[in-house]
Coordinates of N, CA, C and O in Angstrom, one line a residue:
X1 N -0.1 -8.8 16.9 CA -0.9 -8.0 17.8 C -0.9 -6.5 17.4 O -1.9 -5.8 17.6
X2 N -0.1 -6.4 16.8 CA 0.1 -4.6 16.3 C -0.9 -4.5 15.2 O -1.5 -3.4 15.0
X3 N -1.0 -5.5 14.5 CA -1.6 -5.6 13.0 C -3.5 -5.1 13.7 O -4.5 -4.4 13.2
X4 N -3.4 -5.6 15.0 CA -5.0 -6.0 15.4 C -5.9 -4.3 15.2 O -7.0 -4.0 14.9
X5 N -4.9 -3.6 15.3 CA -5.6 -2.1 15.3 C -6.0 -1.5 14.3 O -6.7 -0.5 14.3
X6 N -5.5 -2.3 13.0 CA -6.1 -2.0 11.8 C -6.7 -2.7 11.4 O -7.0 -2.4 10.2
X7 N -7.3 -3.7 11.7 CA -8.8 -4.4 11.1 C -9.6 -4.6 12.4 O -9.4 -4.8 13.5
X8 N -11.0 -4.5 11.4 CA -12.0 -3.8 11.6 C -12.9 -5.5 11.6 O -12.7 -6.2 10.7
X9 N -13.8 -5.9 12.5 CA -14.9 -6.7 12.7 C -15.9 -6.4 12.0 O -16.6 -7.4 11.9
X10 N -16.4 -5.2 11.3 CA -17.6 -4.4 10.8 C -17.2 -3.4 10.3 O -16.1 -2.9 10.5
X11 N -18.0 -3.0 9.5 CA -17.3 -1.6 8.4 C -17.6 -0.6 9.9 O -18.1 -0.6 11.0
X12 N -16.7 0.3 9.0 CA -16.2 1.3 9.7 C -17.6 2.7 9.2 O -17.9 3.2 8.1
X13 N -18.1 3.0 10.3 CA -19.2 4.4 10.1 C -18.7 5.4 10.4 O -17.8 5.4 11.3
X14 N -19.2 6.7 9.9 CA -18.9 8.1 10.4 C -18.7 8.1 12.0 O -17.6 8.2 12.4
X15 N -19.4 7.9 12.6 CA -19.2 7.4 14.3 C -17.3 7.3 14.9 O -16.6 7.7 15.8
X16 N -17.1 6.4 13.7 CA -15.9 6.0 14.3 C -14.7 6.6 14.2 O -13.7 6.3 14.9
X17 N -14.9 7.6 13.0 CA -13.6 8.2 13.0 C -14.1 9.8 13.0 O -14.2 10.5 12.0
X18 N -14.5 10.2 14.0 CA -14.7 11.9 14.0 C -13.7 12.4 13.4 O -14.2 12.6 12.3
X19 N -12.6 12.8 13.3 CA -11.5 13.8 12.7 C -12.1 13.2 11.7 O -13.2 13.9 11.6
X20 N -12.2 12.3 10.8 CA -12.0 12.4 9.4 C -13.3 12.9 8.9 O -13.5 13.2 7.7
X21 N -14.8 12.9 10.3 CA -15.7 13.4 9.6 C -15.8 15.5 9.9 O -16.8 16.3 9.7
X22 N -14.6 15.6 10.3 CA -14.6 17.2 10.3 C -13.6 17.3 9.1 O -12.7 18.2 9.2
X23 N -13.7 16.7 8.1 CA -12.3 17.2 7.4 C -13.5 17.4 5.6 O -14.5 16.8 5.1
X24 N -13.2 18.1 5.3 CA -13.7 18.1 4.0 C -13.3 17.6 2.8 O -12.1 17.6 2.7
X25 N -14.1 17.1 1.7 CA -13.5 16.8 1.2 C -12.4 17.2 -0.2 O -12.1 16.4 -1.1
X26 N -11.9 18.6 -0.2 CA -11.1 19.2 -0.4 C -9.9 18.8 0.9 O -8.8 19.1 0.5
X27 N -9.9 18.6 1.6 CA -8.7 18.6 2.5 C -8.4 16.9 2.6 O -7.3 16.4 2.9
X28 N -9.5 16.3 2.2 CA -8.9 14.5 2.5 C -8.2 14.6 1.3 O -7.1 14.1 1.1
X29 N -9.1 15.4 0.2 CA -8.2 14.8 -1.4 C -6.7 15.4 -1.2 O -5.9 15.0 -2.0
X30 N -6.2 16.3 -0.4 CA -5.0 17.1 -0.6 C -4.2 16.0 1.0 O -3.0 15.7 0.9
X31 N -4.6 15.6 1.6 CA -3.8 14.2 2.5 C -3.6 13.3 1.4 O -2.4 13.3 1.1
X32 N -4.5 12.4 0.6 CA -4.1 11.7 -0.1 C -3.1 12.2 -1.4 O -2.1 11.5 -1.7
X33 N -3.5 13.5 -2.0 CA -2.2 13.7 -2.9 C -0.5 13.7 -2.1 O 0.5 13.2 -2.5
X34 N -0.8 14.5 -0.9 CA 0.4 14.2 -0.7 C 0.8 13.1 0.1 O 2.0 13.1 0.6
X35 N -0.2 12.0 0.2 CA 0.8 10.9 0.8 C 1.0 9.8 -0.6 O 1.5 8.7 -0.5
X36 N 0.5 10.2 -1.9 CA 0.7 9.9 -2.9 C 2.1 10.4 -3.6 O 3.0 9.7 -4.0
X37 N 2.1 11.4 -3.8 CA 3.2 12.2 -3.9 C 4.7 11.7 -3.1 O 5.7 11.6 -3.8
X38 N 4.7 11.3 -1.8 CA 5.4 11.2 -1.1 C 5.9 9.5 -1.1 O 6.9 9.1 -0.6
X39 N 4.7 8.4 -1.8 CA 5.3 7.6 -2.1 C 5.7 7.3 -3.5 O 6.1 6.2 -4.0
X40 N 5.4 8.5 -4.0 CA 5.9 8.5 -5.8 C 7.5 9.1 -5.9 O 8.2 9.2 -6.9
X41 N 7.7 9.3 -4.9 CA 9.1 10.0 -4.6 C 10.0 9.0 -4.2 O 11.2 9.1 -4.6
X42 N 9.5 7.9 -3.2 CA 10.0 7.2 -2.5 C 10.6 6.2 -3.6 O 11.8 6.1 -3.9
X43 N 9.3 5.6 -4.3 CA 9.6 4.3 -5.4 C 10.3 4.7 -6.5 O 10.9 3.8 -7.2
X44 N 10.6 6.2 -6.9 CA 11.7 6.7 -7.6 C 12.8 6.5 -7.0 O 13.3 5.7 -7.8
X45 N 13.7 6.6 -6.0 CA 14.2 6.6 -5.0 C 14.9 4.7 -4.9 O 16.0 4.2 -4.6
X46 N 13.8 4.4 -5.2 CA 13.6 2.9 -4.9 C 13.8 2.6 -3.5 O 14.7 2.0 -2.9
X47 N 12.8 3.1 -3.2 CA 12.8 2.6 -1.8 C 11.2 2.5 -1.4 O 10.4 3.4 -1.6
X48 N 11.1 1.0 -0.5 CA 9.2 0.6 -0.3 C 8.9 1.6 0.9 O 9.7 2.1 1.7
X49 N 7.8 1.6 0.6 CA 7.2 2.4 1.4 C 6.0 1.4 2.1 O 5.0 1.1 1.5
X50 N 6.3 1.1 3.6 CA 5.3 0.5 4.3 C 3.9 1.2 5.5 O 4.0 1.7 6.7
X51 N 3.0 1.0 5.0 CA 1.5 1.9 5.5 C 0.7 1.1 6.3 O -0.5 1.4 6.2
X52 N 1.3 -0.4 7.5 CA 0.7 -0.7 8.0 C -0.3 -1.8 7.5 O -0.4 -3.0 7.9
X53 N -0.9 -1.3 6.5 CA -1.6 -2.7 5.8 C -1.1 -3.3 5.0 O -1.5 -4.3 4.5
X54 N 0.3 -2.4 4.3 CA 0.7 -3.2 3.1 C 1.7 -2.5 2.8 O 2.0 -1.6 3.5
X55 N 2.4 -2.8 1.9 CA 3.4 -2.2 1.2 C 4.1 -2.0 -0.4 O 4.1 -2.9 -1.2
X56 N 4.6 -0.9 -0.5 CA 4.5 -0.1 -2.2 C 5.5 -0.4 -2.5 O 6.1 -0.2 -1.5
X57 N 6.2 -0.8 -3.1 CA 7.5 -1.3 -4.0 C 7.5 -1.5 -5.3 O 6.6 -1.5 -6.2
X58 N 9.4 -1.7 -5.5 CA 9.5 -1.6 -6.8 C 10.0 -2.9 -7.0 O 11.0 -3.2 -6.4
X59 N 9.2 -4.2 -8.0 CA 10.0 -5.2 -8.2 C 10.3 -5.5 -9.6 O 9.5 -5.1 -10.5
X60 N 12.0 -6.4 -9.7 CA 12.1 -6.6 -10.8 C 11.2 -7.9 -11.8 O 11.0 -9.0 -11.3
X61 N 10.6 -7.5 -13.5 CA 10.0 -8.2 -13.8 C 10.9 -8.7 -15.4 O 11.9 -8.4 -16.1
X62 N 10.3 -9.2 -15.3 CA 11.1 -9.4 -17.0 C 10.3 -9.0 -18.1 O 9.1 -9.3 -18.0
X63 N 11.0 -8.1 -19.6 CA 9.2 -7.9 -20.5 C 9.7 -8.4 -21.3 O 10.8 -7.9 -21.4
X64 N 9.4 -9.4 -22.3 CA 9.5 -9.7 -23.7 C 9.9 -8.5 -24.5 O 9.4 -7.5 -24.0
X65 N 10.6 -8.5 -25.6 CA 11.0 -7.2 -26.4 C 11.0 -8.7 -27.7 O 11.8 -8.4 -28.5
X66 N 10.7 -9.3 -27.8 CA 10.3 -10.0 -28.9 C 11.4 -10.6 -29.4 O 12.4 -10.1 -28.8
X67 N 11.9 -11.6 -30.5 CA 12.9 -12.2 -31.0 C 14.1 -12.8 -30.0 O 15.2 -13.1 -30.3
X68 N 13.5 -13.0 -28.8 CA 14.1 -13.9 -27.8 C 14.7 -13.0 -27.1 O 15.5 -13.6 -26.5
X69 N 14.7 -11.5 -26.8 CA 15.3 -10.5 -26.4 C 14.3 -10.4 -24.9 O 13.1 -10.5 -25.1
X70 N 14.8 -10.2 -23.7 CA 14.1 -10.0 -22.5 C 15.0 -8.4 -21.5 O 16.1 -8.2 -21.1
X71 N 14.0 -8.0 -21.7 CA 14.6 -6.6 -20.9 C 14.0 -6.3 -19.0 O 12.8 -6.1 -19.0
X72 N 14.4 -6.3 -18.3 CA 14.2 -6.8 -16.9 C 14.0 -4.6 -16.9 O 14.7 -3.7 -17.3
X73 N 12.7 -4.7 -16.1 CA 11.6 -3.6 -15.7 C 11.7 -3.8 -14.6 O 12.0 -4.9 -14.1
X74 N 11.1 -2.3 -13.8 CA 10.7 -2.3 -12.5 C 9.0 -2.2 -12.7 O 8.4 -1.9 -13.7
X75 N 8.4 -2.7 -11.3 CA 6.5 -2.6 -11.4 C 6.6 -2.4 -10.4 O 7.4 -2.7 -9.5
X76 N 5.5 -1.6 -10.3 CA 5.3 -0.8 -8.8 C 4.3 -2.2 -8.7 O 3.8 -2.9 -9.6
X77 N 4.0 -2.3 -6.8 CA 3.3 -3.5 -6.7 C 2.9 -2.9 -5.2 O 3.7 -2.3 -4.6
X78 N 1.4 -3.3 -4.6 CA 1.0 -2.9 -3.1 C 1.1 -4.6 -2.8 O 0.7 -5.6 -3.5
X79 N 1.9 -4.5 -1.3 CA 1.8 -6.0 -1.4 C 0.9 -5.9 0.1 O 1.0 -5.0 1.0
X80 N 0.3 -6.7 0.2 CA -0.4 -6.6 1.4 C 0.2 -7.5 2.5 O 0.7 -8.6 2.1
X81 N 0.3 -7.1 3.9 CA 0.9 -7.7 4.9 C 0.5 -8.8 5.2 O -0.7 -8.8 5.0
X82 N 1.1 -9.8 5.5 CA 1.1 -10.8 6.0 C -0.1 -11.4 6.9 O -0.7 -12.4 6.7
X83 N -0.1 -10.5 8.0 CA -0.9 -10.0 9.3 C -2.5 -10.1 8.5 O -3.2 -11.0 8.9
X84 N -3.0 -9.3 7.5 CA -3.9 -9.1 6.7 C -4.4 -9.7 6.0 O -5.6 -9.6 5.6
X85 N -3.4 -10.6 5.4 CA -3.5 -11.4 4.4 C -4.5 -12.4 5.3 O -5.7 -12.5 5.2
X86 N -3.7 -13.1 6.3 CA -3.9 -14.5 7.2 C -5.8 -13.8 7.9 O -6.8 -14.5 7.8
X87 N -5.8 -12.5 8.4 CA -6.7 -12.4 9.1 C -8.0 -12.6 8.1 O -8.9 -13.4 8.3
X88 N -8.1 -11.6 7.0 CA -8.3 -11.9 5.9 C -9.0 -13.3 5.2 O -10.1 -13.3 4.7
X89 N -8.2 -14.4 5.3 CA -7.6 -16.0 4.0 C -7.4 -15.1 3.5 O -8.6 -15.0 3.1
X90 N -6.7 -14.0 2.8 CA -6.4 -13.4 1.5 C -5.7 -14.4 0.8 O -5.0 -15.0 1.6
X91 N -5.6 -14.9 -0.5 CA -4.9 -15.9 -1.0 C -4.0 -14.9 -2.2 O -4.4 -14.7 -3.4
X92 N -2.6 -14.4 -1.5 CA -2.0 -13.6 -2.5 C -0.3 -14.5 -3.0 O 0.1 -15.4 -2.3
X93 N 0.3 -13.9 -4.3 CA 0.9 -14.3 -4.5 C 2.1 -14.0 -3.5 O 2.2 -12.9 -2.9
X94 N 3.2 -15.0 -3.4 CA 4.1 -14.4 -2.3 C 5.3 -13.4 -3.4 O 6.1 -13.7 -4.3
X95 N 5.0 -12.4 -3.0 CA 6.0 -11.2 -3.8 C 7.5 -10.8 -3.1 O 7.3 -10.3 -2.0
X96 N 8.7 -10.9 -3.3 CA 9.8 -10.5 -2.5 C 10.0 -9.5 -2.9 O 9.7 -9.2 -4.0
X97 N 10.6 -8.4 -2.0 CA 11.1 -7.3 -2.2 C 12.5 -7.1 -2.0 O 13.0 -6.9 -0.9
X98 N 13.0 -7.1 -3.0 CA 14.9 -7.0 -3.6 C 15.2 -6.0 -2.5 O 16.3 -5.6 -2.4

């Protein structure tokens, strides 16, 4: 039920979100740096960062380093909620977060 307030039946028009149409676009790009910034701090940190539709993490992957050598990396990954996925049929891989 909580998920329901973030999806939308029909795209979303200027109409529907007045604040965001009094905001310029110098001041949206400076929201987005810093809620970019603030989850680039977090995933250093290692810790996910959840935004309602989805979530930013760090998981572990494995990379080839060649001659049978495997060195285990972190990947930043958006995983999308469950809630979104289903409302969606999104058909995503199931990702765990360590």
């Amino acid at each position: 039920a909580k998920m329901m307030k973030y999806m939308r039946y029909k795209p979303v028009g200027p109409g529907d979100l007045p604040t965001l149409k009094e905001l310029s676009t110098s001041e949206i790009c400076k929201i987005w740096s810093g809620a970019s910034r603030y989850i680039r701090r977090q995933l250093l940190q290692k810790r996910a960062v959840e935004i309602g539709v989805g979530t930013f993490a760090l998981v572990p992957v494995d990379a080839s380093m060649g001659a049978g050598k495997v060195l285990t990396v972190e990947r930043p990954v958006f995983i999308v909620s469950k809630p979104l996925r289903a409302f969606y049929n999104l058909e995503c891989d199931e990702t765990k977060i360590p």
